[in-house]
Short mmCIF file of C-alpha atoms and ligand atoms in Angstrom, two decimals:
data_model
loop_
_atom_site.label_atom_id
_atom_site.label_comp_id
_atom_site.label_asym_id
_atom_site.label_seq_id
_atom_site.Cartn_x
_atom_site.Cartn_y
_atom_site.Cartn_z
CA UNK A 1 97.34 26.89 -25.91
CA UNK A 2 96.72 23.33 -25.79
CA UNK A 3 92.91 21.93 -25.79
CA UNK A 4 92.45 18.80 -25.73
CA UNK A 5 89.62 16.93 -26.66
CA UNK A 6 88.42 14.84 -23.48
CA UNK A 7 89.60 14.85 -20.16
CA UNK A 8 88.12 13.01 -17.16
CA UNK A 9 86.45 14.95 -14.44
CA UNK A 10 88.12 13.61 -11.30
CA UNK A 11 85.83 14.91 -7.95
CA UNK A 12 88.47 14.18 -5.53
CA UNK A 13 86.71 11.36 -3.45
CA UNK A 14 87.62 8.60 -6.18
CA UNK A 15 91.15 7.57 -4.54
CA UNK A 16 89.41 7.44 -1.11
CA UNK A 17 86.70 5.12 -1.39
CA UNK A 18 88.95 3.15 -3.67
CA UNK A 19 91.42 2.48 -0.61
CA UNK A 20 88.60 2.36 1.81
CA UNK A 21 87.11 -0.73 -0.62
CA UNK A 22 90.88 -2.43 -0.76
CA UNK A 23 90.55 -2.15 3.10
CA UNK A 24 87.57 -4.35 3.46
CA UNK A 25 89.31 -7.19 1.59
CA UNK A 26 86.63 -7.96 -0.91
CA UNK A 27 87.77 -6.46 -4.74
CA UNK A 28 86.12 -8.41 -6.72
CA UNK A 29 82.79 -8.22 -7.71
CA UNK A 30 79.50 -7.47 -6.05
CA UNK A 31 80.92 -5.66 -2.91
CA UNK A 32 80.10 -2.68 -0.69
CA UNK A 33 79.80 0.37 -3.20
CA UNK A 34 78.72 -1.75 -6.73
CA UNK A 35 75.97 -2.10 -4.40
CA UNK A 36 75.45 1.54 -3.19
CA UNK A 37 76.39 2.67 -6.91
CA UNK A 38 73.55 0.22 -7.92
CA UNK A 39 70.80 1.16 -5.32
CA UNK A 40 71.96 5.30 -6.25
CA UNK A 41 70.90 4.65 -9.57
CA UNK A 42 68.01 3.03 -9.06
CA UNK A 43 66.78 5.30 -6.60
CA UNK A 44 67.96 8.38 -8.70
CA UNK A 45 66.63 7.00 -12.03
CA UNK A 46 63.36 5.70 -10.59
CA UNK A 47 64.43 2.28 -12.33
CA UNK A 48 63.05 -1.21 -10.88
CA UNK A 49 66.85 -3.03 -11.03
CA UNK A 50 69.85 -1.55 -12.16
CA UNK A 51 72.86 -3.77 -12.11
CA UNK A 52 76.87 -2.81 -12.85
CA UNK A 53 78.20 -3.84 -15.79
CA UNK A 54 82.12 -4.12 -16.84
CA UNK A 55 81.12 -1.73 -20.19
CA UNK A 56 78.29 0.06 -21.90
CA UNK A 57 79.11 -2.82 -24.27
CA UNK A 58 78.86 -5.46 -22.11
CA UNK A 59 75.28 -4.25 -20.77
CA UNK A 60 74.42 -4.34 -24.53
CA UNK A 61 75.02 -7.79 -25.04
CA UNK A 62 73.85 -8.47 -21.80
CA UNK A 63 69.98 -7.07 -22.90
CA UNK A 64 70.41 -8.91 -26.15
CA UNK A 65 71.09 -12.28 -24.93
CA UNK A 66 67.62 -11.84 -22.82
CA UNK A 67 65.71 -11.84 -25.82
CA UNK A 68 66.34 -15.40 -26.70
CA UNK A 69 67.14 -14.68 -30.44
CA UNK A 70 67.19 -17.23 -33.02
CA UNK A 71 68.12 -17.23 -36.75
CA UNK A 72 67.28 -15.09 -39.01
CA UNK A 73 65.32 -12.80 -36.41
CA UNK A 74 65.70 -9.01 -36.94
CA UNK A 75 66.94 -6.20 -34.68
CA UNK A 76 66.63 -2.65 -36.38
CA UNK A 77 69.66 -0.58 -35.38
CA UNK A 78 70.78 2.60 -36.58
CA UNK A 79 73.73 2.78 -38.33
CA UNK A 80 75.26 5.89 -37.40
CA UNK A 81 76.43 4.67 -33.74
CA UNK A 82 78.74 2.53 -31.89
CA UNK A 83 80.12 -0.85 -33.10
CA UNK A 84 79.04 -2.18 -29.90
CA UNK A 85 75.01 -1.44 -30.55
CA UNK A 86 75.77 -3.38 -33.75
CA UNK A 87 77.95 -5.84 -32.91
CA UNK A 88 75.71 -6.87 -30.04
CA UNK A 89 73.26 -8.01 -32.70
CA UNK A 90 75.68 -10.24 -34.44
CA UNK A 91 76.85 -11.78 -31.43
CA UNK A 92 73.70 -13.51 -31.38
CA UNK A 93 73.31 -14.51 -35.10
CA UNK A 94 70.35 -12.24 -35.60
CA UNK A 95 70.20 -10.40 -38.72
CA UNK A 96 71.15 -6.90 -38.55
CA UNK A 97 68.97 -4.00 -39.93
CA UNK A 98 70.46 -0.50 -39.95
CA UNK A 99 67.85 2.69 -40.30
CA UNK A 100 68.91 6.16 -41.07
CA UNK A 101 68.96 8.76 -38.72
CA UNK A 102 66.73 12.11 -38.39
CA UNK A 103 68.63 15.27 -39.84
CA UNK A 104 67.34 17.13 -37.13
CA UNK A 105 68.63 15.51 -33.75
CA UNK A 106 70.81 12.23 -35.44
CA UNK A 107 68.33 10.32 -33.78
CA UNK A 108 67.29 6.87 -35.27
CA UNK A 109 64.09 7.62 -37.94
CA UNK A 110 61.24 6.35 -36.66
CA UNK A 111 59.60 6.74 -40.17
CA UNK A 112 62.59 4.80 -41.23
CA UNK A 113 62.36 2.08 -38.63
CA UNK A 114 58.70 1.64 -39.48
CA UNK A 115 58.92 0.86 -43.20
CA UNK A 116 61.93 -1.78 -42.20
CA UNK A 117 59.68 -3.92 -39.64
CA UNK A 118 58.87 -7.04 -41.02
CA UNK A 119 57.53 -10.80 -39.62
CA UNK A 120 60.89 -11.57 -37.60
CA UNK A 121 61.69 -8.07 -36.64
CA UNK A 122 62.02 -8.76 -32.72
CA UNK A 123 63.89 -5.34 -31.32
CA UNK A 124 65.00 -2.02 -32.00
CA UNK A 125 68.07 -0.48 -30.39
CA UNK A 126 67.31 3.30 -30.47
CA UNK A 127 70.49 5.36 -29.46
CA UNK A 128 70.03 8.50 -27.75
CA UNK A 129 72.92 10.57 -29.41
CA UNK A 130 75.21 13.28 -27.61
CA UNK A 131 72.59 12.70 -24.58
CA UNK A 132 69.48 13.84 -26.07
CA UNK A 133 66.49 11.90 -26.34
CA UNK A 134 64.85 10.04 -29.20
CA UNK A 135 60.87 10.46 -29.74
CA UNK A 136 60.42 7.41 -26.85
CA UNK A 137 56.35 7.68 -27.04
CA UNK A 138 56.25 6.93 -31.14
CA UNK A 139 58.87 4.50 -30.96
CA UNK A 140 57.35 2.21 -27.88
CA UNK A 141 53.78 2.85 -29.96
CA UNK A 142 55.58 1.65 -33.01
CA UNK A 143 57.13 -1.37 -30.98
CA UNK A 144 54.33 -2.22 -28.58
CA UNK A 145 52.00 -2.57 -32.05
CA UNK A 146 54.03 -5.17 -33.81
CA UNK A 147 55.31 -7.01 -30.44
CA UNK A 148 58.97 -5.92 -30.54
CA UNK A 149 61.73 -5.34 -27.81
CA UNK A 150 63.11 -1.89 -27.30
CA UNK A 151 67.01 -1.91 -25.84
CA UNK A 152 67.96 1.95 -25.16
CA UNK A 153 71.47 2.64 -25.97
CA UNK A 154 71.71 5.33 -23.64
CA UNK A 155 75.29 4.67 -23.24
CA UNK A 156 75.54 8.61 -23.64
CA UNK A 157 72.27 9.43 -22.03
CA UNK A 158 73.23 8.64 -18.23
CA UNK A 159 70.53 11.13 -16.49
CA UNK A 160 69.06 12.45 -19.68
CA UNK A 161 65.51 12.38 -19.95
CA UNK A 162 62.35 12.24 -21.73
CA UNK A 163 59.31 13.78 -20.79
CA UNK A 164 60.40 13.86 -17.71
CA UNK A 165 61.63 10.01 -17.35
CA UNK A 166 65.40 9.23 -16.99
CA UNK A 167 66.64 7.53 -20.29
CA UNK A 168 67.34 3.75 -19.92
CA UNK A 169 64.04 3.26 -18.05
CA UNK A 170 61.66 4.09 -20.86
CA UNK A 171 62.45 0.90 -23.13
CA UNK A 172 62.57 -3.16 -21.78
CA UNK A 173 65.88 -2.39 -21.14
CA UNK A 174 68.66 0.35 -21.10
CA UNK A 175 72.23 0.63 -21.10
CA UNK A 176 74.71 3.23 -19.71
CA UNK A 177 78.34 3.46 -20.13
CA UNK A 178 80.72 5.02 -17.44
CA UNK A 179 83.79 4.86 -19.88
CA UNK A 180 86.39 7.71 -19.70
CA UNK A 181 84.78 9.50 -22.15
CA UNK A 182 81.13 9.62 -20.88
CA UNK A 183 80.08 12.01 -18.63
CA UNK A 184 80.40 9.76 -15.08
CA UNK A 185 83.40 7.53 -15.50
CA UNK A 186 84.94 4.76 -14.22
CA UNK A 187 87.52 4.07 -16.47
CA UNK A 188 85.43 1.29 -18.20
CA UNK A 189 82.07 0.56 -17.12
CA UNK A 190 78.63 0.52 -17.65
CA UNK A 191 74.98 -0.79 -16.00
CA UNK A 192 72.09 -2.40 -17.18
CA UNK A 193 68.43 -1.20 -16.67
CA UNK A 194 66.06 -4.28 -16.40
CA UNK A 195 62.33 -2.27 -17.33
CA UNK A 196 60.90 -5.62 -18.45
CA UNK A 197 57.71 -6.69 -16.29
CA UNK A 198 58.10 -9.25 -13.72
CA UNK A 199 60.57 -10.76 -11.23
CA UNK A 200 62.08 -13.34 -14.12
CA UNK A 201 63.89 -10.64 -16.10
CA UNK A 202 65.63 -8.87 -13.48
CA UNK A 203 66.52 -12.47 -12.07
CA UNK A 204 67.86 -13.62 -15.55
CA UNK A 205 69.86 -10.70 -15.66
CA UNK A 206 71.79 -11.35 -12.79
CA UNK A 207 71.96 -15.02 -13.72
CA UNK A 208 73.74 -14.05 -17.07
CA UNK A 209 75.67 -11.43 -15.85
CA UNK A 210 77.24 -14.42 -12.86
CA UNK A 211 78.42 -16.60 -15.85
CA UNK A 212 75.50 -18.02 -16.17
CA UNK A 213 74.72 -19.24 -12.35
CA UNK A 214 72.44 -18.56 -9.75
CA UNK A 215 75.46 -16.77 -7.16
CA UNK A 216 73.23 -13.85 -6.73
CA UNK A 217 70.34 -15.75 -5.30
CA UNK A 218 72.88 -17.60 -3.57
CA UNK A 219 74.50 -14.67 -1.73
CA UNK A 220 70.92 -13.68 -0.40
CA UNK A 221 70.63 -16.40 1.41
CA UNK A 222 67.41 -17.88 -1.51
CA UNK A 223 69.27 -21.35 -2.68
CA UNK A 224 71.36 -23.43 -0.64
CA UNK A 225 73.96 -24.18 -3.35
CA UNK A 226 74.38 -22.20 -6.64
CA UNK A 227 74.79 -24.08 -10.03
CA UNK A 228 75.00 -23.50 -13.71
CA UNK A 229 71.89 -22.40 -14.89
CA UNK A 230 71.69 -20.55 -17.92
CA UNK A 231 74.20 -19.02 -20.63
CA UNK A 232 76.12 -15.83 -19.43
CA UNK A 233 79.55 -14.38 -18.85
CA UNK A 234 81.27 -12.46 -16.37
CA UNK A 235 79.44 -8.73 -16.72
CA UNK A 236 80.40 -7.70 -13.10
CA UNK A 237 82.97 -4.84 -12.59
CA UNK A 238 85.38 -5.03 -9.70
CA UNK A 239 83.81 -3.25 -6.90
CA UNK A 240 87.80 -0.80 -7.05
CA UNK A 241 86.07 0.89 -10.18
CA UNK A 242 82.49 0.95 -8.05
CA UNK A 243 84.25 2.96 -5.40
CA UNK A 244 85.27 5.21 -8.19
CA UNK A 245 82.08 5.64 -10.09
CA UNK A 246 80.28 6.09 -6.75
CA UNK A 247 82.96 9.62 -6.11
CA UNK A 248 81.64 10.59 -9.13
CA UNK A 249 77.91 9.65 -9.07
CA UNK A 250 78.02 11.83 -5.74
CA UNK A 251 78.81 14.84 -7.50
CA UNK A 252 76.59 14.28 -10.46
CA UNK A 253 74.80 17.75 -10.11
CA UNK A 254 77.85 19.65 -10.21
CA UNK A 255 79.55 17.63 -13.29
CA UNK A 256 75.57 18.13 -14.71
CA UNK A 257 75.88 22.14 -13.85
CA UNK A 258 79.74 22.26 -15.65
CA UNK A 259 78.82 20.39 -19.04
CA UNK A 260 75.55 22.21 -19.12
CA UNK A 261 77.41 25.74 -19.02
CA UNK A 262 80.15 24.71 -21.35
CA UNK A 263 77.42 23.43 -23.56
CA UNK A 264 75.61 26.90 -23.30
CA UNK A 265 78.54 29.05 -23.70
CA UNK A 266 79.72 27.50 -27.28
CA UNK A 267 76.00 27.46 -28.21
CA UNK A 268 75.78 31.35 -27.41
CA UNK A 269 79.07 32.14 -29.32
CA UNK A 270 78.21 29.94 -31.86
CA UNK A 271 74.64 30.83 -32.55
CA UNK A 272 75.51 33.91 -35.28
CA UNK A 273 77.37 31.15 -37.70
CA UNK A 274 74.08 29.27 -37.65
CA UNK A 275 71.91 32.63 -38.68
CA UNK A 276 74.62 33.47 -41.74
CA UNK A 277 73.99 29.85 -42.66
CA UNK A 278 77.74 28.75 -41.47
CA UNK A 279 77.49 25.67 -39.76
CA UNK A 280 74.25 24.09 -37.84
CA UNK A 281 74.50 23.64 -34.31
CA UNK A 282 72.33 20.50 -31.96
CA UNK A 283 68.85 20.61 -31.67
CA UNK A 284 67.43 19.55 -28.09
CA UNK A 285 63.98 19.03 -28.94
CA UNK A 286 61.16 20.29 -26.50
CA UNK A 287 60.56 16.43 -25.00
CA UNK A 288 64.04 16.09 -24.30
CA UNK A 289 66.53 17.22 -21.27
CA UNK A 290 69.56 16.98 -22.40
CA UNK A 291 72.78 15.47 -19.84
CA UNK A 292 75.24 17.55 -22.48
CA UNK A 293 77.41 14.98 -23.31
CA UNK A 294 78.65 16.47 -26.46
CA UNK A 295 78.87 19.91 -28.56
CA UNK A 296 79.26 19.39 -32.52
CA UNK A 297 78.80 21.37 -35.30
CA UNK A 298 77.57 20.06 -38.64
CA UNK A 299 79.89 21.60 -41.51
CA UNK A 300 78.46 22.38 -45.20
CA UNK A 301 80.65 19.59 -46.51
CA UNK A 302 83.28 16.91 -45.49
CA UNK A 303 86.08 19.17 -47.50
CA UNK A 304 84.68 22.21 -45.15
CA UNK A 305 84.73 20.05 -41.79
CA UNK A 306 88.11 18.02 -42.46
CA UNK A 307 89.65 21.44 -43.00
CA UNK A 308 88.29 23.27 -39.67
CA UNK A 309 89.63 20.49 -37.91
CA UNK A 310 92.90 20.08 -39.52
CA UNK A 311 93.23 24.03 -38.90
CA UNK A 312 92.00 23.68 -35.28
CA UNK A 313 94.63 21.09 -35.00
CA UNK A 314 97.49 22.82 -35.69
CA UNK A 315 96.06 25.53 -33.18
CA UNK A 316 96.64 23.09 -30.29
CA UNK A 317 92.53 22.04 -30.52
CA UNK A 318 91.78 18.44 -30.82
CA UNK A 319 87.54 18.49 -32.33
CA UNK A 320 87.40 14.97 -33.54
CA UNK A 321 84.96 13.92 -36.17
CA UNK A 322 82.52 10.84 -35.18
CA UNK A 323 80.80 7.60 -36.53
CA UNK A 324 82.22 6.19 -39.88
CA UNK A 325 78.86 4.83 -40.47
CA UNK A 326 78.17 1.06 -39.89
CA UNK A 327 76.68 0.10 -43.59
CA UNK A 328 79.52 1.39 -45.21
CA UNK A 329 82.12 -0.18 -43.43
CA UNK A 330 84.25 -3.40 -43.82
CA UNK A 331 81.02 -5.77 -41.99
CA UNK A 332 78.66 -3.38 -43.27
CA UNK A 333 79.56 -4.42 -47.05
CA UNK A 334 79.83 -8.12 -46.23
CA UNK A 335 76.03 -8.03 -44.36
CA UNK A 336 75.53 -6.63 -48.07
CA UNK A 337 74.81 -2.82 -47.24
CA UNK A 338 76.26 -0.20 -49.75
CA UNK A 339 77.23 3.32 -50.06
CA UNK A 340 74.07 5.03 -51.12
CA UNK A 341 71.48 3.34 -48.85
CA UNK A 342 71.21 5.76 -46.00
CA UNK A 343 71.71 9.02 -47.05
CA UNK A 344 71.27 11.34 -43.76
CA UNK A 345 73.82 9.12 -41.61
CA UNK A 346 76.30 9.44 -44.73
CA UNK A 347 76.16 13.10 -44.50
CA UNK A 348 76.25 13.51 -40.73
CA UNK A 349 78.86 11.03 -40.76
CA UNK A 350 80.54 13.39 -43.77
CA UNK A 351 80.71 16.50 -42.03
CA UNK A 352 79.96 16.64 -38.06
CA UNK A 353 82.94 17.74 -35.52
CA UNK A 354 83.01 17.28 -32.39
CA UNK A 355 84.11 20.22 -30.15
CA UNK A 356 86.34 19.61 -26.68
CA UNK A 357 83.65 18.92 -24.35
CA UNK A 358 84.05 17.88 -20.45
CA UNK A 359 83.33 19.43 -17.03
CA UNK A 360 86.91 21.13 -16.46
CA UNK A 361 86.99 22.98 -19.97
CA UNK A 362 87.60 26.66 -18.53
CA UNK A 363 86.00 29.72 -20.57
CA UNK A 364 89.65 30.78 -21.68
CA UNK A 365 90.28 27.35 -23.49
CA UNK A 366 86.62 27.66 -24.50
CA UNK A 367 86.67 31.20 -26.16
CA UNK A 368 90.62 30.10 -27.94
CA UNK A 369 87.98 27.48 -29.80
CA UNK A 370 85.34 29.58 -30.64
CA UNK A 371 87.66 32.33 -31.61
CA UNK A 372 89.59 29.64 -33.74
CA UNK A 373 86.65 28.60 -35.06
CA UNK A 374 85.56 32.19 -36.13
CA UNK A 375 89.37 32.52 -37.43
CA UNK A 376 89.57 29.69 -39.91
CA UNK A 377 86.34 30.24 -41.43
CA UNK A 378 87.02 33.62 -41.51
CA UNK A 379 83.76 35.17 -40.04
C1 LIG B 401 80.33 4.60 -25.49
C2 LIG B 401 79.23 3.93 -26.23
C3 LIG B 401 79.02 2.54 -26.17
C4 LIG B 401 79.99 1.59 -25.49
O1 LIG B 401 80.25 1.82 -24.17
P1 LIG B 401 81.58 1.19 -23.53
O2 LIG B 401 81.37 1.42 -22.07
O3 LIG B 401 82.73 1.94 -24.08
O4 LIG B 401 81.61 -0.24 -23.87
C5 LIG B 401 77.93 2.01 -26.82
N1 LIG B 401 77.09 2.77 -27.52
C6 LIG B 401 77.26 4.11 -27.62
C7 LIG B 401 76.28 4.91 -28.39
C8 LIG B 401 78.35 4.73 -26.99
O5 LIG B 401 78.53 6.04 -27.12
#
């Protein structure tokens, strides 16, 4: 039996509204459904402004451009995550501050991210990993007290929440992605979440995300003429892939209702290796609603996990490990960061797999893993 590790969910409605938006002549950006996608989200996310982005990593860079960085200002990050979270940072010339991560739910440490604030810290990125929330209420008190921005990577997080609020809306700003690998997909995508107070952000946003013009006010009729106004690029997705995140927005419960049972099942059958002190399974922590993007499992050591998946491997499973963490990589060592510094993401980094994980996983490929699983460590 073959499992592999992702594979898109595809509703059924994608290849229809695609064809219905080539029929109305207008493919590029800013058409019929990147508007209904847009107005969905907002409406479903109880967000202000929500606007379509080409990536999760272009809505990142997006967010930091609005904060008008200069030299030598700060932007705490952690370091087990995405290049894009980092790379956003450096894109601006700010100086780039990784945290650890908590063991617990391999969210940034907000203990961490306190002792690393300083005079020209001006944002902190916090990444809600595998879906599930970070502590939103210490970190905003820890921000909102020293006068710092707060960008949600919630590139994984699309319709997670936090005490009730959808991830993305809780910070200034947040970020989704709708990349093949995320739970709603497009291919590549990803949207932008203005939070910020006032009519200016949301209008900057769309200024920077129009290569720097005023088209959007232009196309509704405010300005006569539209003109270079500010930096930007072009962060707008054809409205083709809007037609195809929209099929799958519209089935987001059942896609929700799939990934949650997969999620359930392997944490069920996998429970008992966690008592005999085996492996340690997620933690969704009592604020949090998880959107179950991922299952992993965090081995006793790298030799332990490297083996379990080079076993489940040649059993036809792909479980792929995750984040080579930031500091110690090639840009990590040149910004100066070592081996040594951040001890938790080093050890997550060390020894957590990721198990095959999407909506169409059926419980026969799901009980060949477990039972693999079970197999190769012999339990
Ligand atoms: C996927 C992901 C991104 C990037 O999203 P793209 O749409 O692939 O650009 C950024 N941050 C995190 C944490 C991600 O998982």
């Amino acid at each position: 039996m073959e499992v592999p590790f992702n594979k898109p969910y595809i509703t059924g409605n994608e290849i229809k509204y695609m064809e219905e938006c080539i029929n109305t002549g207008k493919i590029c950006g800013d058409g019929k459904y990147t508007k209904m996608v847009s107005e969905l989200l907002e409406k479903t996310m109880n967000s202000k402004k929500i606007l379509l982005t080409t990536s999760g990593t272009h809505a990142l860079e997006m967010a930091l451009i609005q904060l008008n960085l200069e030299e030598g200002d700060e932007v705490i990050v952690p370091s087990y995550t995405f290049v894009s979270t980092a790379n956003a940072v450096l894109l601006r010339k700010a100086k780039l501050v990784f945290a650890d991560i908590d063991e617990k739910t391999l969210n940034i440490d907000i203990n961490d991210v306190k002792s690393k604030i300083t005079k020209r810290t001006r944002a902190i990125m916090p990444v809600h990993y595998a879906g599930i929330s970070c502590d939103m209420d210490e970190l905003m008190k820890v921000a909102r007290e020293n006068n710092i921005f707060v960008i949600e990577d919630a590139a994984q997080a699309v319709y997670s929440k936090y005490k009730g609020k959808y991830l993305g809306t809780v910070g200034d700003f947040g970020c989704f992605s709708f990349h093949e690998t995320k739970n709603y997909v497009c291919g590549e995508g990803g949207a932008i979440s203005v939070n910020l107070d006032g009519e200016d952000s949301i209008e900057r946003a769309e200024i920077i995300r129009e290569k720097g013009t005023n088209r959007s006010k232009f196309y509704r009729g405010q300005v006569d003429k539209y003109t270079w106004v500010d930096i930007g690029s072009s962060y707008l997705p054809s409205d083709i892939l809007s037609a195809f995140l929209y099929a799958q927005l519209e089935k987001r419960d059942e896609i929700y209702a799939k990934r949650k049972a997969i999620y359930e099942n392997y944490y069920e059958n996998l429970i008992d290796l966690q008592n005999r002190g085996i492996l340690k399974l997620p933690v969704i922590p009592e604020f949090s609603t998880s959107n179950y993007h991922m299952f992993y499992v965090l081995c006793e050591s790298e030799k332990q996990r490297d083996y379990l998946m080079a076993e489940l491997k040649k059993m036809g499973i792909t479980a792929v490990f995750h984040y080579l963490p930031l500091h110690t990589s090639p840009v990590g060592n040149r910004l100066g960061y070592d081996i040594g510094q951040l001890p938790v993401t080093e050890k997550v980094g060390a020894t957590l797999l990721r198990l095959p994980m999407y909506a169409s996983l059926s419980n026969d490929k799901q009980e060949y893993v477990v039972d693999s699983i079970k197999r190769i460590l012999s339990v």
